[in-house]
Amino acid sequence: MRRGTILEKLRVRATSGMLCGVLLAAHALPLGAHDVWLEPSNYRADGSETVAIDVLVGERFRGERLPRRPQRIADFRAVGIGWSLPVRGAAGVAPAGVLRLPAELRGPIAVHYRSRPAAVRLSRQRFLDHLTSEGLEEIAIDPIPATVREVYSRCVSALLRIGEGRADPPPAPDCPLVVWPRGDSVVPTADEPLELVVRKEGMPVVGIRVSAIHRDDPEHELSARTDDDGLVRLVLSRPGVWLVKAIHLEPDRSGEADWRSWWAALTFEVPPR
């Protein structure tokens, strides 16, 4: 792939596609705590079980539980092949959602959470630090104003397995930026390659960095950039719970901000060997 500016690396292969709702954090997050992800109380549940779904905010898989804020939520649901269930909860308390599973439900499902756009103002230095931490250093194109206005959107998901038996993987979220497993396998076993595809508005994104962090070893991060087809392959070194995330950043053309960012995250459990 020809090298160039990060805007070229992060370009979307086509600009057409369906524009859908977006997820945002509950408030403007400090630089040291800008990740948002889902953590279910159990990644492998039995039928008829109630699963709590926490929305967490923090850094490197360490964070705080956010209470449910209905005014922020655009969509919060569990999905499978041919079905969808709302994830309900009580306003102002954590966990943000509670999923009551039908007794007959079996196989892999996904929980998707997206909410409404939010804006943040960052100093030039904080913006540059933010770019460095997310592998977006080359986007630092002059001139960068003293105060940077950014509108950011989030879409986070969790993969669960209910009962035993093999089934088709659940649908990916209907969001602008999506990081999702490719193929029939929902998640691999340890030491097997995990192939993910990154799409923005349905089109592959080239050169975007995808990072994976294990919950029990958050300082050790795996990362790679997508190829010309928006694909990335990561070999997960151990069983347990993983967080995969990516961010796409580009200039805002609406005039409402300087930059627009889209954040995607996915949590899942790799089974023991």
PDB file of C-alpha atoms in Angstrom:
ATOM      1  CA  MET A   1       0.000   0.000   0.000  1.00  0.00           C
ATOM      2  CA  ARG A   2       1.409   3.428  -0.945  1.00  0.00           C
ATOM      3  CA  ARG A   3       2.542   5.381   2.062  1.00  0.00           C
ATOM      4  CA  GLY A   4       1.209   8.847   2.616  1.00  0.00           C
ATOM      5  CA  THR A   5      -0.614  10.854   5.177  1.00  0.00           C
ATOM      6  CA  ILE A   6      -2.703   9.112   7.779  1.00  0.00           C
ATOM      7  CA  LEU A   7      -5.780  10.428   6.013  1.00  0.00           C
ATOM      8  CA  GLU A   8      -4.794   8.348   3.026  1.00  0.00           C
ATOM      9  CA  LYS A   9      -4.111   5.341   5.227  1.00  0.00           C
ATOM     10  CA  LEU A  10      -7.469   5.666   6.942  1.00  0.00           C
ATOM     11  CA  ARG A  11      -9.445   6.459   3.806  1.00  0.00           C
ATOM     12  CA  VAL A  12     -12.626   4.534   3.212  1.00  0.00           C
ATOM     13  CA  ARG A  13     -12.611   2.588  -0.043  1.00  0.00           C
ATOM     14  CA  ALA A  14     -15.946   4.101  -0.996  1.00  0.00           C
ATOM     15  CA  THR A  15     -18.035   6.868   0.484  1.00  0.00           C
ATOM     16  CA  SER A  16     -21.472   5.471  -0.187  1.00  0.00           C
ATOM     17  CA  GLY A  17     -23.341   3.394   2.364  1.00  0.00           C
ATOM     18  CA  MET A  18     -26.060   3.583   4.905  1.00  0.00           C
ATOM     19  CA  LEU A  19     -25.563   6.211   7.590  1.00  0.00           C
ATOM     20  CA  CYS A  20     -26.733   4.940  10.937  1.00  0.00           C
ATOM     21  CA  GLY A  21     -26.964   5.977  14.566  1.00  0.00           C
ATOM     22  CA  VAL A  22     -23.904   6.345  16.733  1.00  0.00           C
ATOM     23  CA  LEU A  23     -22.789   5.643  20.278  1.00  0.00           C
ATOM     24  CA  LEU A  24     -21.132   8.145  22.545  1.00  0.00           C
ATOM     25  CA  ALA A  25     -19.786   8.058  26.039  1.00  0.00           C
ATOM     26  CA  ALA A  26     -21.971   9.438  28.784  1.00  0.00           C
ATOM     27  CA  HIS A  27     -19.809  12.541  29.096  1.00  0.00           C
ATOM     28  CA  ALA A  28     -16.627  14.094  27.728  1.00  0.00           C
ATOM     29  CA  LEU A  29     -13.987  11.674  28.944  1.00  0.00           C
ATOM     30  CA  PRO A  30     -10.561  12.699  30.208  1.00  0.00           C
ATOM     31  CA  LEU A  31      -7.607  11.710  28.062  1.00  0.00           C
ATOM     32  CA  GLY A  32      -6.546   9.012  30.505  1.00  0.00           C
ATOM     33  CA  ALA A  33      -9.962   7.333  30.482  1.00  0.00           C
ATOM     34  CA  HIS A  34     -11.346   7.382  26.960  1.00  0.00           C
ATOM     35  CA  ASP A  35     -12.167   3.711  26.299  1.00  0.00           C
ATOM     36  CA  VAL A  36     -15.756   2.482  26.608  1.00  0.00           C
ATOM     37  CA  TRP A  37     -16.695  -1.199  26.455  1.00  0.00           C
ATOM     38  CA  LEU A  38     -19.299  -3.767  27.491  1.00  0.00           C
ATOM     39  CA  GLU A  39     -18.771  -6.436  30.121  1.00  0.00           C
ATOM     40  CA  PRO A  40     -21.483  -9.061  30.659  1.00  0.00           C
ATOM     41  CA  SER A  41     -21.659 -10.849  33.998  1.00  0.00           C
ATOM     42  CA  ASN A  42     -21.158 -14.121  32.122  1.00  0.00           C
ATOM     43  CA  TYR A  43     -19.821 -14.746  28.624  1.00  0.00           C
ATOM     44  CA  ARG A  44     -21.129 -18.325  28.667  1.00  0.00           C
ATOM     45  CA  ALA A  45     -24.648 -18.503  30.090  1.00  0.00           C
ATOM     46  CA  ASP A  46     -27.319 -21.160  30.402  1.00  0.00           C
ATOM     47  CA  GLY A  47     -30.834 -20.795  29.039  1.00  0.00           C
ATOM     48  CA  SER A  48     -33.243 -18.792  31.223  1.00  0.00           C
ATOM     49  CA  GLU A  49     -30.320 -17.021  32.908  1.00  0.00           C
ATOM     50  CA  THR A  50     -30.334 -13.276  33.597  1.00  0.00           C
ATOM     51  CA  VAL A  51     -27.138 -11.602  32.397  1.00  0.00           C
ATOM     52  CA  ALA A  52     -26.103  -8.173  33.678  1.00  0.00           C
ATOM     53  CA  ILE A  53     -24.499  -5.946  31.039  1.00  0.00           C
ATOM     54  CA  ASP A  54     -22.145  -3.283  32.359  1.00  0.00           C
ATOM     55  CA  VAL A  55     -20.998  -0.288  30.337  1.00  0.00           C
ATOM     56  CA  LEU A  56     -17.500   0.622  31.514  1.00  0.00           C
ATOM     57  CA  VAL A  57     -15.310   3.650  30.931  1.00  0.00           C
ATOM     58  CA  GLY A  58     -11.594   3.650  31.585  1.00  0.00           C
ATOM     59  CA  GLU A  59      -8.253   2.788  30.099  1.00  0.00           C
ATOM     60  CA  ARG A  60      -6.583  -0.525  29.212  1.00  0.00           C
ATOM     61  CA  PHE A  61      -9.468  -2.689  30.390  1.00  0.00           C
ATOM     62  CA  ARG A  62      -9.562  -0.996  33.800  1.00  0.00           C
ATOM     63  CA  GLY A  63     -12.584   1.178  34.374  1.00  0.00           C
ATOM     64  CA  GLU A  64     -15.685   2.267  36.225  1.00  0.00           C
ATOM     65  CA  ARG A  65     -19.265   1.155  35.669  1.00  0.00           C
ATOM     66  CA  LEU A  66     -21.519   3.768  34.117  1.00  0.00           C
ATOM     67  CA  PRO A  67     -25.118   4.026  35.299  1.00  0.00           C
ATOM     68  CA  ARG A  68     -27.905   3.772  32.745  1.00  0.00           C
ATOM     69  CA  ARG A  69     -28.753   7.167  31.233  1.00  0.00           C
ATOM     70  CA  PRO A  70     -31.784   6.718  28.966  1.00  0.00           C
ATOM     71  CA  GLN A  71     -31.333  10.111  27.351  1.00  0.00           C
ATOM     72  CA  ARG A  72     -27.937   9.001  26.020  1.00  0.00           C
ATOM     73  CA  ILE A  73     -28.961   5.636  24.609  1.00  0.00           C
ATOM     74  CA  ALA A  74     -29.808   5.346  20.915  1.00  0.00           C
ATOM     75  CA  ASP A  75     -29.985   1.538  20.981  1.00  0.00           C
ATOM     76  CA  PHE A  76     -29.177  -1.238  23.433  1.00  0.00           C
ATOM     77  CA  ARG A  77     -30.128  -4.753  22.367  1.00  0.00           C
ATOM     78  CA  ALA A  78     -29.155  -8.406  22.080  1.00  0.00           C
ATOM     79  CA  VAL A  79     -29.293  -9.978  18.622  1.00  0.00           C
ATOM     80  CA  GLY A  80     -29.068 -13.387  17.030  1.00  0.00           C
ATOM     81  CA  ILE A  81     -29.991 -14.867  13.676  1.00  0.00           C
ATOM     82  CA  GLY A  82     -33.512 -13.645  12.962  1.00  0.00           C
ATOM     83  CA  TRP A  83     -34.272 -12.187  16.393  1.00  0.00           C
ATOM     84  CA  SER A  84     -33.634  -9.157  18.593  1.00  0.00           C
ATOM     85  CA  LEU A  85     -34.323  -8.368  22.263  1.00  0.00           C
ATOM     86  CA  PRO A  86     -34.032  -4.999  24.050  1.00  0.00           C
ATOM     87  CA  VAL A  87     -31.592  -4.810  26.940  1.00  0.00           C
ATOM     88  CA  ARG A  88     -33.578  -3.100  29.666  1.00  0.00           C
ATOM     89  CA  GLY A  89     -32.500  -1.481  32.906  1.00  0.00           C
ATOM     90  CA  ALA A  90     -33.289   1.062  35.587  1.00  0.00           C
ATOM     91  CA  ALA A  91     -32.347   4.698  34.990  1.00  0.00           C
ATOM     92  CA  GLY A  92     -29.484   6.026  37.073  1.00  0.00           C
ATOM     93  CA  VAL A  93     -28.129   2.697  38.313  1.00  0.00           C
ATOM     94  CA  ALA A  94     -25.523   0.152  37.264  1.00  0.00           C
ATOM     95  CA  PRO A  95     -25.453  -2.289  35.593  1.00  0.00           C
ATOM     96  CA  ALA A  96     -26.663  -0.254  32.652  1.00  0.00           C
ATOM     97  CA  GLY A  97     -28.585  -3.229  31.247  1.00  0.00           C
ATOM     98  CA  VAL A  98     -30.119  -6.545  32.208  1.00  0.00           C
ATOM     99  CA  LEU A  99     -30.755  -9.258  29.636  1.00  0.00           C
ATOM    100  CA  ARG A 100     -33.307 -11.951  30.400  1.00  0.00           C
ATOM    101  CA  LEU A 101     -32.715 -14.884  28.096  1.00  0.00           C
ATOM    102  CA  PRO A 102     -35.497 -17.142  26.804  1.00  0.00           C
ATOM    103  CA  ALA A 103     -35.147 -20.753  27.942  1.00  0.00           C
ATOM    104  CA  GLU A 104     -35.028 -22.054  24.372  1.00  0.00           C
ATOM    105  CA  LEU A 105     -32.184 -19.766  23.294  1.00  0.00           C
ATOM    106  CA  ARG A 106     -28.939 -21.496  22.275  1.00  0.00           C
ATOM    107  CA  GLY A 107     -25.729 -20.558  20.497  1.00  0.00           C
ATOM    108  CA  PRO A 108     -23.778 -17.315  20.080  1.00  0.00           C
ATOM    109  CA  ILE A 109     -25.452 -13.927  20.514  1.00  0.00           C
ATOM    110  CA  ALA A 110     -24.241 -10.340  20.459  1.00  0.00           C
ATOM    111  CA  VAL A 111     -25.103  -7.364  22.632  1.00  0.00           C
ATOM    112  CA  HIS A 112     -24.789  -3.993  20.883  1.00  0.00           C
ATOM    113  CA  TYR A 113     -24.840  -0.604  22.553  1.00  0.00           C
ATOM    114  CA  ARG A 114     -24.819   2.764  20.799  1.00  0.00           C
ATOM    115  CA  SER A 115     -25.878   6.205  21.922  1.00  0.00           C
ATOM    116  CA  ARG A 116     -25.894   9.779  20.860  1.00  0.00           C
ATOM    117  CA  PRO A 117     -23.097  12.072  19.620  1.00  0.00           C
ATOM    118  CA  ALA A 118     -21.113  14.222  22.024  1.00  0.00           C
ATOM    119  CA  ALA A 119     -18.482  16.933  21.651  1.00  0.00           C
ATOM    120  CA  VAL A 120     -15.272  17.644  23.516  1.00  0.00           C
ATOM    121  CA  ARG A 121     -12.696  20.431  23.454  1.00  0.00           C
ATOM    122  CA  LEU A 122      -9.030  19.494  23.838  1.00  0.00           C
ATOM    123  CA  SER A 123      -5.891  21.566  24.087  1.00  0.00           C
ATOM    124  CA  ARG A 124      -3.452  21.165  21.223  1.00  0.00           C
ATOM    125  CA  GLN A 125      -1.100  19.099  23.421  1.00  0.00           C
ATOM    126  CA  ARG A 126      -3.844  16.828  24.714  1.00  0.00           C
ATOM    127  CA  PHE A 127      -5.010  16.267  21.153  1.00  0.00           C
ATOM    128  CA  LEU A 128      -1.465  15.363  20.067  1.00  0.00           C
ATOM    129  CA  ASP A 129      -1.072  13.029  23.060  1.00  0.00           C
ATOM    130  CA  HIS A 130      -4.392  11.438  22.149  1.00  0.00           C
ATOM    131  CA  LEU A 131      -3.184  10.833  18.570  1.00  0.00           C
ATOM    132  CA  THR A 132       0.019   9.228  19.816  1.00  0.00           C
ATOM    133  CA  SER A 133      -1.789   6.887  22.214  1.00  0.00           C
ATOM    134  CA  GLU A 134      -4.118   5.698  19.449  1.00  0.00           C
ATOM    135  CA  GLY A 135      -1.513   5.254  16.711  1.00  0.00           C
ATOM    136  CA  LEU A 136      -2.676   8.302  14.748  1.00  0.00           C
ATOM    137  CA  GLU A 137       0.518  10.373  14.975  1.00  0.00           C
ATOM    138  CA  GLU A 138       0.663  11.253  11.289  1.00  0.00           C
ATOM    139  CA  ILE A 139      -2.689  12.981  11.401  1.00  0.00           C
ATOM    140  CA  ALA A 140      -1.003  15.905  13.150  1.00  0.00           C
ATOM    141  CA  ILE A 141      -1.274  18.153  10.081  1.00  0.00           C
ATOM    142  CA  ASP A 142      -0.542  21.832  10.645  1.00  0.00           C
ATOM    143  CA  PRO A 143      -2.085  24.083  11.601  1.00  0.00           C
ATOM    144  CA  ILE A 144      -3.617  22.555  14.735  1.00  0.00           C
ATOM    145  CA  PRO A 145      -5.518  25.203  16.694  1.00  0.00           C
ATOM    146  CA  ALA A 146      -4.810  25.899  20.351  1.00  0.00           C
ATOM    147  CA  THR A 147      -8.190  24.349  21.189  1.00  0.00           C
ATOM    148  CA  VAL A 148      -9.383  21.392  19.130  1.00  0.00           C
ATOM    149  CA  ARG A 149     -13.109  20.704  18.802  1.00  0.00           C
ATOM    150  CA  GLU A 150     -13.905  17.020  18.313  1.00  0.00           C
ATOM    151  CA  VAL A 151     -17.240  15.261  17.847  1.00  0.00           C
ATOM    152  CA  TYR A 152     -16.901  11.598  18.730  1.00  0.00           C
ATOM    153  CA  SER A 153     -19.119   8.544  18.328  1.00  0.00           C
ATOM    154  CA  ARG A 154     -18.966   5.075  19.840  1.00  0.00           C
ATOM    155  CA  CYS A 155     -20.348   1.649  19.095  1.00  0.00           C
ATOM    156  CA  VAL A 156     -19.486  -1.178  21.504  1.00  0.00           C
ATOM    157  CA  SER A 157     -20.463  -4.838  21.489  1.00  0.00           C
ATOM    158  CA  ALA A 158     -19.987  -8.063  23.434  1.00  0.00           C
ATOM    159  CA  LEU A 159     -20.151 -11.653  22.183  1.00  0.00           C
ATOM    160  CA  LEU A 160     -21.777 -14.286  24.380  1.00  0.00           C
ATOM    161  CA  ARG A 161     -22.534 -17.974  24.034  1.00  0.00           C
ATOM    162  CA  ILE A 162     -25.750 -19.428  25.426  1.00  0.00           C
ATOM    163  CA  GLY A 163     -25.792 -23.149  26.136  1.00  0.00           C
ATOM    164  CA  GLU A 164     -23.981 -25.654  23.944  1.00  0.00           C
ATOM    165  CA  GLY A 165     -24.012 -26.382  20.268  1.00  0.00           C
ATOM    166  CA  ARG A 166     -22.724 -24.618  17.172  1.00  0.00           C
ATOM    167  CA  ALA A 167     -24.705 -21.938  15.395  1.00  0.00           C
ATOM    168  CA  ASP A 168     -24.160 -19.164  12.881  1.00  0.00           C
ATOM    169  CA  PRO A 169     -22.461 -16.047  14.245  1.00  0.00           C
ATOM    170  CA  PRO A 170     -24.769 -13.192  15.282  1.00  0.00           C
ATOM    171  CA  PRO A 171     -25.218 -10.076  13.133  1.00  0.00           C
ATOM    172  CA  ALA A 172     -22.703  -7.257  13.386  1.00  0.00           C
ATOM    173  CA  PRO A 173     -23.891  -3.945  14.833  1.00  0.00           C
ATOM    174  CA  ASP A 174     -25.639  -1.413  12.629  1.00  0.00           C
ATOM    175  CA  CYS A 175     -23.147   1.376  13.299  1.00  0.00           C
ATOM    176  CA  PRO A 176     -20.895   3.709  11.273  1.00  0.00           C
ATOM    177  CA  LEU A 177     -17.640   2.042  12.384  1.00  0.00           C
ATOM    178  CA  VAL A 178     -17.624  -1.714  12.999  1.00  0.00           C
ATOM    179  CA  VAL A 179     -14.881  -4.154  14.058  1.00  0.00           C
ATOM    180  CA  TRP A 180     -16.209  -7.682  13.672  1.00  0.00           C
ATOM    181  CA  PRO A 181     -14.947 -11.273  13.332  1.00  0.00           C
ATOM    182  CA  ARG A 182     -14.807 -12.585   9.790  1.00  0.00           C
ATOM    183  CA  GLY A 183     -16.076 -16.003   8.835  1.00  0.00           C
ATOM    184  CA  ASP A 184     -18.145 -18.617  10.642  1.00  0.00           C
ATOM    185  CA  SER A 185     -16.135 -18.803  13.866  1.00  0.00           C
ATOM    186  CA  VAL A 186     -17.308 -16.305  16.466  1.00  0.00           C
ATOM    187  CA  VAL A 187     -13.999 -16.380  18.375  1.00  0.00           C
ATOM    188  CA  PRO A 188     -10.926 -18.605  18.011  1.00  0.00           C
ATOM    189  CA  THR A 189      -9.225 -20.740  20.592  1.00  0.00           C
ATOM    190  CA  ALA A 190      -5.969 -19.471  22.090  1.00  0.00           C
ATOM    191  CA  ASP A 191      -2.979 -19.317  19.730  1.00  0.00           C
ATOM    192  CA  GLU A 192      -5.225 -19.405  16.658  1.00  0.00           C
ATOM    193  CA  PRO A 193      -5.444 -16.341  14.407  1.00  0.00           C
ATOM    194  CA  LEU A 194      -8.448 -14.106  14.852  1.00  0.00           C
ATOM    195  CA  GLU A 195      -9.436 -12.443  11.589  1.00  0.00           C
ATOM    196  CA  LEU A 196     -11.364  -9.199  11.935  1.00  0.00           C
ATOM    197  CA  VAL A 197     -12.818  -6.834   9.363  1.00  0.00           C
ATOM    198  CA  VAL A 198     -13.148  -3.094   9.911  1.00  0.00           C
ATOM    199  CA  ARG A 199     -15.831  -1.212   7.993  1.00  0.00           C
ATOM    200  CA  LYS A 200     -17.084   2.334   8.030  1.00  0.00           C
ATOM    201  CA  GLU A 201     -20.587   2.780   6.662  1.00  0.00           C
ATOM    202  CA  GLY A 202     -20.259  -0.692   5.150  1.00  0.00           C
ATOM    203  CA  MET A 203     -16.973  -0.086   3.314  1.00  0.00           C
ATOM    204  CA  PRO A 204     -13.534  -1.507   4.271  1.00  0.00           C
ATOM    205  CA  VAL A 205     -11.189   0.869   6.078  1.00  0.00           C
ATOM    206  CA  VAL A 206      -7.515   0.697   5.067  1.00  0.00           C
ATOM    207  CA  GLY A 207      -4.591   1.146   7.446  1.00  0.00           C
ATOM    208  CA  ILE A 208      -6.550   1.520  10.668  1.00  0.00           C
ATOM    209  CA  ARG A 209      -4.897   0.205  13.830  1.00  0.00           C
ATOM    210  CA  VAL A 210      -6.752  -2.554  15.673  1.00  0.00           C
ATOM    211  CA  SER A 211      -5.649  -3.312  19.238  1.00  0.00           C
ATOM    212  CA  ALA A 212      -6.399  -6.291  21.486  1.00  0.00           C
ATOM    213  CA  ILE A 213      -5.966  -6.318  25.289  1.00  0.00           C
ATOM    214  CA  HIS A 214      -6.404  -9.215  27.708  1.00  0.00           C
ATOM    215  CA  ARG A 215      -8.286  -8.393  30.901  1.00  0.00           C
ATOM    216  CA  ASP A 216      -5.672 -10.087  33.105  1.00  0.00           C
ATOM    217  CA  ASP A 217      -2.674  -8.580  31.297  1.00  0.00           C
ATOM    218  CA  PRO A 218      -3.785  -5.083  30.226  1.00  0.00           C
ATOM    219  CA  GLU A 219      -0.280  -3.662  29.787  1.00  0.00           C
ATOM    220  CA  HIS A 220       0.497  -6.147  27.006  1.00  0.00           C
ATOM    221  CA  GLU A 221      -1.268  -4.916  23.871  1.00  0.00           C
ATOM    222  CA  LEU A 222      -1.440  -6.693  20.524  1.00  0.00           C
ATOM    223  CA  SER A 223      -1.964  -4.486  17.501  1.00  0.00           C
ATOM    224  CA  ALA A 224      -1.872  -4.517  13.709  1.00  0.00           C
ATOM    225  CA  ARG A 225      -3.177  -2.394  10.836  1.00  0.00           C
ATOM    226  CA  THR A 226      -5.819  -3.451   8.359  1.00  0.00           C
ATOM    227  CA  ASP A 227      -4.889  -4.404   4.815  1.00  0.00           C
ATOM    228  CA  ASP A 228      -6.428  -3.160   1.562  1.00  0.00           C
ATOM    229  CA  ASP A 229      -9.553  -5.227   2.268  1.00  0.00           C
ATOM    230  CA  GLY A 230     -10.013  -3.846   5.769  1.00  0.00           C
ATOM    231  CA  LEU A 231      -8.809  -7.127   7.313  1.00  0.00           C
ATOM    232  CA  VAL A 232      -6.492  -7.656  10.249  1.00  0.00           C
ATOM    233  CA  ARG A 233      -5.236 -10.888  11.849  1.00  0.00           C
ATOM    234  CA  LEU A 234      -4.289 -11.151  15.506  1.00  0.00           C
ATOM    235  CA  VAL A 235      -3.062 -14.245  17.329  1.00  0.00           C
ATOM    236  CA  LEU A 236      -4.549 -14.185  20.821  1.00  0.00           C
ATOM    237  CA  SER A 237      -1.925 -15.664  23.094  1.00  0.00           C
ATOM    238  CA  ARG A 238      -4.084 -16.939  25.946  1.00  0.00           C
ATOM    239  CA  PRO A 239      -7.649 -17.867  26.905  1.00  0.00           C
ATOM    240  CA  GLY A 240      -9.820 -15.448  28.834  1.00  0.00           C
ATOM    241  CA  VAL A 241     -11.618 -12.163  28.201  1.00  0.00           C
ATOM    242  CA  TRP A 242     -10.318  -9.851  25.468  1.00  0.00           C
ATOM    243  CA  LEU A 243     -11.088  -6.302  24.367  1.00  0.00           C
ATOM    244  CA  VAL A 244     -10.584  -5.357  20.705  1.00  0.00           C
ATOM    245  CA  LYS A 245     -10.860  -1.711  19.680  1.00  0.00           C
ATOM    246  CA  ALA A 246     -10.256   0.723  16.819  1.00  0.00           C
ATOM    247  CA  ILE A 247     -10.692   4.431  16.105  1.00  0.00           C
ATOM    248  CA  HIS A 248     -11.192   6.282  12.817  1.00  0.00           C
ATOM    249  CA  LEU A 249     -10.525  10.030  12.722  1.00  0.00           C
ATOM    250  CA  GLU A 250     -11.025  12.530   9.927  1.00  0.00           C
ATOM    251  CA  PRO A 251     -11.600  16.278   9.479  1.00  0.00           C
ATOM    252  CA  ASP A 252     -15.155  17.402  10.153  1.00  0.00           C
ATOM    253  CA  ARG A 253     -16.722  18.939   7.068  1.00  0.00           C
ATOM    254  CA  SER A 254     -19.919  20.166   8.712  1.00  0.00           C
ATOM    255  CA  GLY A 255     -18.281  23.143  10.382  1.00  0.00           C
ATOM    256  CA  GLU A 256     -19.496  22.019  13.808  1.00  0.00           C
ATOM    257  CA  ALA A 257     -16.040  20.761  14.870  1.00  0.00           C
ATOM    258  CA  ASP A 258     -12.452  20.426  13.694  1.00  0.00           C
ATOM    259  CA  TRP A 259     -12.397  16.623  13.774  1.00  0.00           C
ATOM    260  CA  ARG A 260     -14.864  13.766  13.810  1.00  0.00           C
ATOM    261  CA  SER A 261     -13.960  10.396  15.347  1.00  0.00           C
ATOM    262  CA  TRP A 262     -15.667   7.012  15.392  1.00  0.00           C
ATOM    263  CA  TRP A 263     -14.793   4.424  18.053  1.00  0.00           C
ATOM    264  CA  ALA A 264     -15.577   0.719  17.942  1.00  0.00           C
ATOM    265  CA  ALA A 265     -14.966  -1.924  20.618  1.00  0.00           C
ATOM    266  CA  LEU A 266     -15.700  -5.614  21.006  1.00  0.00           C
ATOM    267  CA  THR A 267     -15.345  -7.857  24.068  1.00  0.00           C
ATOM    268  CA  PHE A 268     -15.452 -11.665  24.092  1.00  0.00           C
ATOM    269  CA  GLU A 269     -14.059 -14.679  25.907  1.00  0.00           C
ATOM    270  CA  VAL A 270     -11.578 -17.095  24.354  1.00  0.00           C
ATOM    271  CA  PRO A 271     -12.331 -20.568  25.772  1.00  0.00           C
ATOM    272  CA  PRO A 272      -9.650 -22.646  27.528  1.00  0.00           C
ATOM    273  CA  ARG A 273      -7.482 -24.883  25.363  1.00  0.00           C
TER     274      ARG A 273
END
